[in-house]
Every structure is written in C-alpha cells, then in structure tokens.
Tab-separated table of C-alpha atoms and ligand atoms in Angstrom:
chain	number	residue	atom	x	y	z
A	1	UNK	CA	0.183	-0.170	-0.040
A	2	UNK	CA	0.992	3.535	-0.857
A	3	UNK	CA	2.447	5.298	1.974
A	4	UNK	CA	1.992	8.789	2.352
A	5	UNK	CA	3.440	12.332	5.365
A	6	UNK	CA	0.824	13.293	7.748
A	7	UNK	CA	0.973	16.574	7.115
A	8	UNK	CA	3.121	18.875	8.528
A	9	UNK	CA	4.599	15.802	10.370
A	10	UNK	CA	6.892	13.052	10.362
A	11	UNK	CA	3.860	10.396	10.518
A	12	UNK	CA	4.151	7.969	7.903
A	13	UNK	CA	0.576	6.718	7.210
A	14	UNK	CA	-1.373	4.206	4.386
A	15	UNK	CA	-2.919	6.176	1.993
A	16	UNK	CA	-6.086	4.478	2.104
A	17	UNK	CA	-6.695	4.374	6.269
A	18	UNK	CA	-9.407	2.617	7.424
A	19	UNK	CA	-12.763	3.859	9.030
A	20	UNK	CA	-13.807	1.722	12.401
A	21	UNK	CA	-17.572	3.186	12.815
A	22	UNK	CA	-18.949	0.097	11.430
A	23	UNK	CA	-16.717	-2.396	12.828
A	24	UNK	CA	-19.311	-3.071	15.623
A	25	UNK	CA	-22.341	-3.004	13.356
A	26	UNK	CA	-25.486	-3.720	16.066
A	27	UNK	CA	-23.050	-5.209	18.939
A	28	UNK	CA	-23.654	-9.214	18.297
A	29	UNK	CA	-21.698	-11.427	18.614
A	30	UNK	CA	-22.174	-12.287	14.927
A	31	UNK	CA	-21.475	-8.569	14.096
A	32	UNK	CA	-18.878	-7.942	16.358
A	33	UNK	CA	-16.492	-11.229	14.533
A	34	UNK	CA	-17.158	-9.447	11.243
A	35	UNK	CA	-15.494	-6.555	12.460
A	36	UNK	CA	-12.654	-8.144	13.577
A	37	UNK	CA	-12.344	-10.500	10.548
A	38	UNK	CA	-12.775	-6.605	8.343
A	39	UNK	CA	-10.036	-5.333	11.399
A	40	UNK	CA	-7.757	-8.320	10.065
A	41	UNK	CA	-8.482	-7.867	5.885
A	42	UNK	CA	-7.095	-4.657	6.825
A	43	UNK	CA	-4.450	-5.386	8.071
A	44	UNK	CA	-3.511	-7.687	5.577
A	45	UNK	CA	-3.679	-5.306	2.848
A	46	UNK	CA	-1.498	-3.201	4.572
A	47	UNK	CA	-4.089	-0.984	5.879
A	48	UNK	CA	-1.498	1.404	8.626
A	49	UNK	CA	-4.776	3.694	10.243
A	50	UNK	CA	-6.787	2.660	11.807
A	51	UNK	CA	-9.836	5.664	12.501
A	52	UNK	CA	-12.051	5.574	15.325
A	53	UNK	CA	-13.965	7.911	17.605
A	54	UNK	CA	-14.718	7.526	21.273
A	55	UNK	CA	-19.191	7.525	20.186
A	56	UNK	CA	-18.669	4.603	17.604
A	57	UNK	CA	-21.247	2.374	18.787
A	58	UNK	CA	-21.011	4.757	21.911
A	59	UNK	CA	-17.633	3.155	22.063
A	60	UNK	CA	-18.505	-0.457	21.495
A	61	UNK	CA	-15.957	0.068	17.729
A	62	UNK	CA	-13.137	1.568	20.007
A	63	UNK	CA	-13.122	-1.513	22.298
A	64	UNK	CA	-14.037	-4.153	19.846
A	65	UNK	CA	-10.154	-2.555	18.403
A	66	UNK	CA	-8.575	-3.031	21.491
A	67	UNK	CA	-9.627	-6.502	21.563
A	68	UNK	CA	-7.605	-7.332	18.752
A	69	UNK	CA	-4.883	-5.175	19.761
A	70	UNK	CA	-5.064	-7.460	22.857
A	71	UNK	CA	-5.168	-11.134	20.818
A	72	UNK	CA	-1.750	-10.111	18.701
A	73	UNK	CA	0.401	-8.509	20.377
A	74	UNK	CA	3.277	-5.789	19.230
A	75	UNK	CA	0.211	-4.548	16.177
A	76	UNK	CA	-0.118	-1.150	18.184
A	77	UNK	CA	3.187	-0.529	17.630
A	78	UNK	CA	2.458	-0.580	13.753
A	79	UNK	CA	-0.483	0.753	13.330
A	80	UNK	CA	-1.052	4.799	13.387
A	81	UNK	CA	-4.042	5.025	16.045
A	82	UNK	CA	-6.711	7.765	14.950
A	83	UNK	CA	-9.936	9.114	17.682
A	84	UNK	CA	-12.196	11.913	17.842
A	85	UNK	CA	-13.873	13.256	20.016
A	86	UNK	CA	-15.767	16.794	21.231
A	87	UNK	CA	-19.536	15.558	19.959
A	88	UNK	CA	-21.828	14.644	23.535
A	89	UNK	CA	-25.193	12.630	22.760
A	90	UNK	CA	-28.582	12.985	23.981
A	91	UNK	CA	-29.987	12.289	27.565
A	92	UNK	CA	-25.757	12.426	28.759
A	93	UNK	CA	-25.883	13.299	31.547
A	94	UNK	CA	-28.781	14.529	32.207
A	95	UNK	CA	-31.714	12.899	30.548
A	96	UNK	CA	-32.951	16.813	28.861
A	97	UNK	CA	-29.704	17.056	28.164
A	98	UNK	CA	-29.561	17.544	24.001
A	99	UNK	CA	-27.226	16.596	21.308
A	100	UNK	CA	-24.510	19.098	21.559
A	101	UNK	CA	-20.383	20.198	20.813
A	102	UNK	CA	-17.909	20.395	23.602
A	103	UNK	CA	-14.246	21.360	23.519
A	104	UNK	CA	-14.302	22.158	27.635
A	105	UNK	CA	-11.041	21.811	29.369
A	106	UNK	CA	-11.972	18.816	30.828
A	107	UNK	CA	-14.802	17.161	28.558
A	108	UNK	CA	-12.264	16.661	26.153
A	109	UNK	CA	-9.386	15.786	28.735
A	110	UNK	CA	-11.577	13.025	29.568
A	111	UNK	CA	-12.908	11.820	26.510
A	112	UNK	CA	-9.588	11.324	25.749
A	113	UNK	CA	-8.663	9.161	28.927
A	114	UNK	CA	-12.271	6.664	27.783
A	115	UNK	CA	-10.800	6.067	24.050
A	116	UNK	CA	-7.728	5.077	25.266
A	117	UNK	CA	-8.952	3.089	27.948
A	118	UNK	CA	-11.703	1.179	25.949
A	119	UNK	CA	-8.731	0.966	22.924
A	120	UNK	CA	-5.969	-0.413	25.951
A	121	UNK	CA	-3.504	1.671	24.991
A	122	UNK	CA	-0.796	4.764	26.907
A	123	UNK	CA	-1.218	6.967	23.394
A	124	UNK	CA	-3.405	7.927	20.367
A	125	UNK	CA	-1.561	9.038	17.536
A	126	UNK	CA	-3.556	11.104	16.407
A	127	UNK	CA	-6.768	12.986	18.617
A	128	UNK	CA	-8.762	14.908	16.087
A	129	UNK	CA	-11.494	17.245	17.061
A	130	UNK	CA	-14.783	15.244	15.882
A	131	UNK	CA	-17.290	18.794	14.743
A	132	UNK	CA	-16.402	22.251	15.712
A	133	UNK	CA	-18.147	23.436	18.737
A	134	UNK	CA	-19.619	26.742	18.141
A	135	UNK	CA	-18.273	27.278	21.852
A	136	UNK	CA	-15.304	26.429	21.058
A	137	UNK	CA	-13.144	28.886	22.806
A	138	UNK	CA	-9.624	28.349	20.514
A	139	UNK	CA	-7.291	29.297	23.845
A	140	UNK	CA	-9.454	26.989	26.334
A	141	UNK	CA	-9.213	23.820	23.564
A	142	UNK	CA	-4.549	24.816	22.915
A	143	UNK	CA	-4.786	24.161	27.071
A	144	UNK	CA	-6.381	21.192	26.192
A	145	UNK	CA	-3.756	19.559	23.433
A	146	UNK	CA	-0.906	20.960	25.975
A	147	UNK	CA	-2.353	18.636	28.460
A	148	UNK	CA	-2.760	15.600	26.840
A	149	UNK	CA	0.743	16.570	24.750
A	150	UNK	CA	3.174	16.604	27.677
A	151	UNK	CA	0.529	13.720	29.592
A	152	UNK	CA	2.210	11.440	26.494
A	153	UNK	CA	-1.970	10.551	25.492
A	154	UNK	CA	-1.729	12.301	22.567
A	155	UNK	CA	1.583	12.144	19.712
A	156	UNK	CA	-0.420	15.119	17.706
A	157	UNK	CA	-3.165	16.835	16.841
A	158	UNK	CA	-6.222	17.345	13.976
A	159	UNK	CA	-10.309	18.510	13.390
A	160	UNK	CA	-12.948	16.890	10.987
A	161	UNK	CA	-15.722	18.836	9.689
A	162	UNK	CA	-13.865	22.369	10.357
A	163	UNK	CA	-14.285	25.087	7.453
A	164	UNK	CA	-10.759	27.190	6.981
A	165	UNK	CA	-11.724	29.924	9.113
A	166	UNK	CA	-12.254	27.325	12.356
A	167	UNK	CA	-8.630	25.555	11.088
A	168	UNK	CA	-6.956	28.729	11.451
A	169	UNK	CA	-8.599	29.993	15.042
A	170	UNK	CA	-7.481	27.370	16.442
A	171	UNK	CA	-4.633	26.994	14.257
A	172	UNK	CA	-3.190	30.980	15.804
A	173	UNK	CA	-3.086	28.917	19.598
A	174	UNK	CA	-1.534	25.966	18.733
A	175	UNK	CA	1.969	25.388	18.734
A	176	UNK	CA	1.929	22.555	16.220
A	177	UNK	CA	0.935	22.329	12.746
A	178	UNK	CA	-2.538	20.590	12.993
A	179	UNK	CA	-2.375	17.646	10.972
A	180	UNK	CA	-6.121	16.230	9.419
A	181	UNK	CA	-9.571	17.173	8.506
A	182	UNK	CA	-11.024	14.936	7.856
A	183	UNK	CA	-14.490	16.339	5.989
A	184	UNK	CA	-17.539	14.873	4.071
A	185	UNK	CA	-15.436	13.899	-0.313
A	186	UNK	CA	-17.811	12.048	-2.461
A	187	UNK	CA	-19.663	13.121	-5.747
A	188	UNK	CA	-22.604	13.269	-3.689
A	189	UNK	CA	-20.770	16.124	-1.456
A	190	UNK	CA	-18.695	18.292	-3.157
A	191	UNK	CA	-18.468	21.365	-0.846
A	192	UNK	CA	-14.604	20.809	-0.536
A	193	UNK	CA	-13.902	21.806	-3.953
A	194	UNK	CA	-15.223	24.427	-3.110
A	195	UNK	CA	-15.755	26.124	0.331
A	196	UNK	CA	-11.761	26.472	0.501
A	197	UNK	CA	-11.086	23.190	2.627
A	198	UNK	CA	-8.655	21.801	-0.234
A	199	UNK	CA	-7.000	24.486	-0.396
A	200	UNK	CA	-6.448	25.525	2.937
A	201	UNK	CA	-5.214	22.191	2.699
A	202	UNK	CA	-2.934	21.978	0.349
A	203	UNK	CA	-1.380	25.993	1.008
A	204	UNK	CA	0.091	24.727	5.242
A	205	UNK	CA	0.381	20.786	4.715
A	206	UNK	CA	-2.483	19.854	6.113
A	207	UNK	CA	-3.753	16.461	4.998
A	208	UNK	CA	-7.218	16.198	3.802
A	209	UNK	CA	-9.604	12.419	5.068
A	210	UNK	CA	-12.845	11.695	3.118
A	211	UNK	CA	-15.016	10.518	5.275
A	212	UNK	CA	-17.800	8.011	3.235
A	213	UNK	CA	-15.830	8.562	-0.058
A	214	UNK	CA	-18.210	6.258	-1.995
A	215	UNK	CA	-21.654	8.508	-0.379
A	216	UNK	CA	-24.320	8.710	-3.382
A	217	UNK	CA	-21.831	5.705	-4.800
A	218	UNK	CA	-22.773	2.960	-2.896
A	219	UNK	CA	-25.416	3.817	-0.181
A	220	UNK	CA	-27.757	7.382	-0.393
A	221	UNK	CA	-25.291	10.284	0.523
A	222	UNK	CA	-26.347	11.647	3.854
A	223	UNK	CA	-29.075	14.596	3.081
A	224	UNK	CA	-29.594	13.026	-0.310
A	225	UNK	CA	-30.430	15.541	-2.854
A	226	UNK	CA	-29.418	13.087	-6.008
A	227	UNK	CA	-32.234	12.357	-8.532
A	228	UNK	CA	-33.111	9.584	-10.000
A	229	UNK	CA	-31.790	11.894	-13.391
A	230	UNK	CA	-28.663	12.497	-11.759
A	231	UNK	CA	-28.139	9.042	-10.098
A	232	UNK	CA	-28.146	7.260	-13.340
A	233	UNK	CA	-26.461	9.647	-15.278
A	234	UNK	CA	-23.052	9.315	-12.790
A	235	UNK	CA	-23.658	5.647	-12.585
A	236	UNK	CA	-23.047	5.113	-16.393
A	237	UNK	CA	-19.986	7.316	-16.555
A	238	UNK	CA	-18.896	5.734	-13.634
A	239	UNK	CA	-19.676	2.006	-16.061
A	240	UNK	CA	-18.098	4.266	-18.909
A	241	UNK	CA	-14.913	4.596	-16.714
A	242	UNK	CA	-14.823	1.205	-15.026
A	243	UNK	CA	-15.017	-0.347	-18.710
A	244	UNK	CA	-11.573	2.527	-19.421
A	245	UNK	CA	-9.995	1.248	-17.050
A	246	UNK	CA	-10.812	-2.030	-16.481
A	247	UNK	CA	-11.954	-1.433	-13.275
A	248	UNK	CA	-15.424	-2.218	-10.152
A	249	UNK	CA	-17.083	1.188	-10.867
A	250	UNK	CA	-17.492	2.066	-6.716
A	251	UNK	CA	-13.147	2.312	-7.678
A	252	UNK	CA	-12.981	5.746	-10.210
A	253	UNK	CA	-15.138	6.939	-7.850
A	254	UNK	CA	-12.243	6.727	-5.334
A	255	UNK	CA	-9.387	7.673	-8.090
A	256	UNK	CA	-11.506	10.456	-8.810
A	257	UNK	CA	-11.083	11.784	-4.707
A	258	UNK	CA	-7.689	9.555	-4.886
A	259	UNK	CA	-6.616	11.984	-8.082
A	260	UNK	CA	-6.892	15.717	-5.785
A	261	UNK	CA	-3.465	17.066	-5.450
A	262	UNK	CA	-4.115	18.268	-2.236
A	263	UNK	CA	-3.094	14.549	-1.341
A	264	UNK	CA	-7.104	13.165	-0.405
A	265	UNK	CA	-7.125	10.707	2.550
A	266	UNK	CA	-9.885	8.374	1.875
A	267	UNK	CA	-11.302	6.674	5.310
A	268	UNK	CA	-12.946	3.620	3.675
A	269	UNK	CA	-16.015	2.139	5.408
A	270	UNK	CA	-16.158	-1.552	4.502
A	271	UNK	CA	-16.772	-4.543	7.062
A	272	UNK	CA	-16.376	-6.776	3.919
A	273	UNK	CA	-12.695	-7.990	3.003
A	274	UNK	CA	-13.008	-8.056	0.330
A	275	UNK	CA	-14.132	-4.684	-1.178
A	276	UNK	CA	-11.684	-3.566	1.981
A	277	UNK	CA	-8.647	-5.824	-0.131
A	278	UNK	CA	-9.849	-4.637	-3.403
A	279	UNK	CA	-10.139	-0.757	-2.728
A	280	UNK	CA	-6.071	-0.397	-3.253
A	281	UNK	CA	-6.397	-1.078	-6.522
A	282	UNK	CA	-7.906	2.001	-6.630
A	283	UNK	CA	-4.311	3.791	-5.923
A	284	UNK	CA	-3.238	1.647	-8.636
A	285	UNK	CA	-5.711	3.784	-11.226
A	286	UNK	CA	-3.821	5.976	-13.723
A	287	UNK	CA	-6.266	8.054	-13.335
A	288	UNK	CA	-6.603	11.288	-16.374
A	289	UNK	CA	-7.796	14.438	-16.074
A	290	UNK	CA	-10.492	14.294	-19.057
A	291	UNK	CA	-12.275	11.759	-17.052
A	292	UNK	CA	-12.368	13.373	-13.856
A	293	UNK	CA	-13.758	16.203	-15.653
A	294	UNK	CA	-16.636	14.199	-17.655
A	295	UNK	CA	-17.090	12.570	-13.776
A	296	UNK	CA	-18.053	15.886	-12.630
A	297	UNK	CA	-20.378	17.217	-15.531
A	298	UNK	CA	-22.042	13.329	-14.962
A	299	UNK	CA	-21.916	14.369	-11.047
A	300	UNK	CA	-23.588	18.056	-12.233
A	301	UNK	CA	-25.443	17.101	-15.003
A	302	UNK	CA	-23.744	20.722	-16.646
A	303	UNK	CA	-19.968	21.505	-17.586
A	304	UNK	CA	-17.509	22.991	-16.218
A	305	UNK	CA	-18.777	26.398	-16.735
B	1	NAP	P1	-17.519	4.280	2.770
B	1	NAP	O1	-16.118	3.387	2.780
B	1	NAP	O2	-17.866	5.417	1.353
B	1	NAP	O3	-19.146	3.366	3.194
B	1	NAP	C1	-18.962	2.349	3.494
B	1	NAP	C2	-20.332	1.427	3.507
B	1	NAP	O4	-20.895	1.246	1.938
B	1	NAP	C3	-20.818	-0.116	4.140
B	1	NAP	O5	-21.753	0.195	4.883
B	1	NAP	C4	-20.628	-1.149	2.710
B	1	NAP	O6	-20.727	-2.113	3.121
B	1	NAP	C5	-20.516	0.368	1.624
B	1	NAP	N1	-19.834	0.068	0.304
B	1	NAP	C6	-18.590	-0.399	0.158
B	1	NAP	N2	-18.206	-0.480	-0.557
B	1	NAP	C7	-19.802	-0.945	-1.576
B	1	NAP	C8	-19.101	-1.374	-2.636
B	1	NAP	N3	-18.834	-1.595	-3.323
B	1	NAP	N4	-20.456	-1.978	-3.037
B	1	NAP	C9	-21.628	-2.219	-2.235
B	1	NAP	N5	-21.579	-1.586	-0.797
B	1	NAP	C10	-20.487	-0.751	-0.912
B	1	NAP	O7	-17.765	4.808	4.503
B	1	NAP	P2	-18.463	5.305	5.736
B	1	NAP	O8	-18.469	3.819	6.316
B	1	NAP	O9	-19.609	5.882	5.454
B	1	NAP	O10	-17.120	6.341	6.273
B	1	NAP	C11	-15.629	5.129	6.796
B	1	NAP	C12	-14.776	6.168	7.480
B	1	NAP	O11	-15.034	7.642	7.586
B	1	NAP	C13	-15.419	5.854	8.995
B	1	NAP	O12	-15.593	4.635	8.892
B	1	NAP	C14	-15.137	6.765	10.057
B	1	NAP	O13	-14.378	6.204	10.271
B	1	NAP	C15	-14.857	8.052	9.260
B	1	NAP	N6	-16.627	8.972	9.707
B	1	NAP	C16	-16.301	10.146	9.796
B	1	NAP	C17	-16.665	11.339	10.108
B	1	NAP	C18	-16.896	12.480	11.068
B	1	NAP	O14	-17.860	13.331	11.052
B	1	NAP	N7	-15.534	13.069	11.275
B	1	NAP	C19	-18.511	10.348	10.000
B	1	NAP	C20	-18.278	9.758	9.033
B	1	NAP	C21	-17.793	8.795	9.170
B	1	NAP	P3	-20.903	-3.147	3.891
B	1	NAP	O15	-20.001	-3.255	5.136
B	1	NAP	O16	-21.682	-4.736	3.281
B	1	NAP	O17	-18.854	-3.847	1.936
C-alpha cells in the first residue's frame, strides 16, 4: 500500500485509512466477529491508519479494536490509531440534555482517557476534534491539547468537519501544526472543492481525509439530494470509466478523490474483507484529468463553466 506523510509531521500512514465506525455492527457476537475479520482484512491489505471516534457504537468500536490489539501482541506499534471526541449525545449525563458539541478543557481531557481505556493503549497517535463546537474557545482548546500532549496521551492533533476559518483560529493558538482535516468528500458532497477546505489543506500542508468516500455511489449519501436522473447519469459515467480502466465502478469514485493534488486520504468504511482489499486497487488507476472532469460533469449535470 502506498505510504504518505501526514501534514507537517514525520508520521507515515497508508494512503487509504481504514474507518472503524461500522466494525461493531449491532453489537451482537456475529457482527463483532465480522468486525474483527474486517480489521484483519485491512491489516493484510496494508492499511496502517485506523480511524475511530469515542461515539462509534457508543464506544463499542474502540473496545472491539482494543480486543484485537490484545489478541495480537506487538500489533499496536505497527499502527497509527486515530480517534475523535467533542460530540456529546442527547440524554447524557442528564436525561433532558440535548445533543451538543463540547470542546471544554475537562471534557476533551476526560474523553481521551475514555478512548485510551477502551482501546487498551497508552497513547493516541492522532486526536481529531470531531465537529466544531460553536462555543469553542481556541485558547482553552489549545490548553487541553497541550495537557494531553505533555501527559503523553496524544502525539498529534487534527480536526474534522472544520471550516477554513475555524482551522485558522485553532491553529493560531496551537504550538504544533494541525495535521488533518477530516471532512465528507464524495461524488454527492463536493463542497470541499469550492469552500476552500482543500485549498487550505494544500497551502498549509494539512492532510485532507474523506469520510464516506462512497456516499452517493455505494449507498445513499447523507442528506441525499440526488434525483433518479442524477444517479443514472453518474452510474452511466462510472460504468463507462470502469470499462476504460478495467476496474469496478466504485473504484473510479475513489480514484476521483485520489486525483486531487491536496492528497486526499479516503477512509474506507466497508466491513467486507474483499472490498477492503479491493479498495487499494484504486491507487493503481492512472486516472486522467479528462475523466475527472467527465465525472464532475456527470455529478453536476452541466459542463464546467
Ligand atoms: P464508505 O466506505 O463510503 O461506506 C461504507 C459503506 O458502503 C458500508 O456500508 C459498505 O458496506 C458499503 N460499501 C462499500 N463499498 C461498497 C460496494 N462496492 N458496493 C456496495 N456497498 C459498498 O464510508 P463510511 O463507512 O460511511 O465512512 C468511512 C469512515 O469515515 C468511517 O468508518 C469513519 O471512520 C469515518 N467517518 C467520519 C465522520 C466524521 O464526521 N469525521 C463521519 C462519518 C464517517 P459493507 O460494510 O457491507 O461492505
């Protein structure tokens, strides 16, 4: 698997990241076994970065991954473990508490302790702030990150779903470079092409990571706005390109992300071993600019202006 350097750091990672959001399934033993098989498939295919969040499966995804680490001594040192925090569910701790984002000092520090405990590790390689807290005080967040760093709990930091102004604000208070901005990028959600996120990543050498890279292709995208006509147009173009490149259509959707010069890392969320392995095939597609624009045209339904 191709390796890349994360942001302005020495950290090396597989170009594709394995996303652990679905590994615990419904929490039953059959789904958990399936999740473990998925993790092993990712390891065998050469993925070295595993993406978590404290809220995935309500903590069950981190716990399952922790079991795999425990069953495979020495494995932890071969991997980059990323996790996220900052989203609080409704009803916690008080029954009438709303869903909210929380970047307050104590909440961030305590959340990381919870992730480390579930994963059974001493340190996270990368911590991402999951969704921008509208009430975040950049100086307070920076102090929390500094505490986590000084205590050896987190090696590096990044953000997720941040606007460019929020990256700039947080970076202004942090002594270390933010390495990653993890946002939704797929054929349905192409906001990052126009909202400055990818430009900022390229300029500041922040690694963009694409969550749900197959949204709108393999499954209905979040907040889907595609009409049946949109879907048919995109499917036709993907199938055409699949023939041209001799690859499955969904791999072309990944190649489309990989083509961007900001160096997008797609986060693969499948729990099917064959798909986890096959996704790496997208890295070998010699994808052409002309086809990138053809797919954009199929996505938007109009020629580039
Ligand atoms: P994804 O890889 O776009 O989608 C995975 C889903 O698509 C699975 O249900 C998978 O089913 C299905 N799938 C994949 N390939 C397929 C194919 N060829 N044909 C049919 N179905 C296919 O990504 P995701 O799981 O939505 O997200 C990836 C990761 O991003 C997550 O694990 C998480 O780490 C991260 N994430 C981050 C945020 C954030 O706010 N930062 C939000 C969402 C997700 P099978 O499992 O059955 O193969």
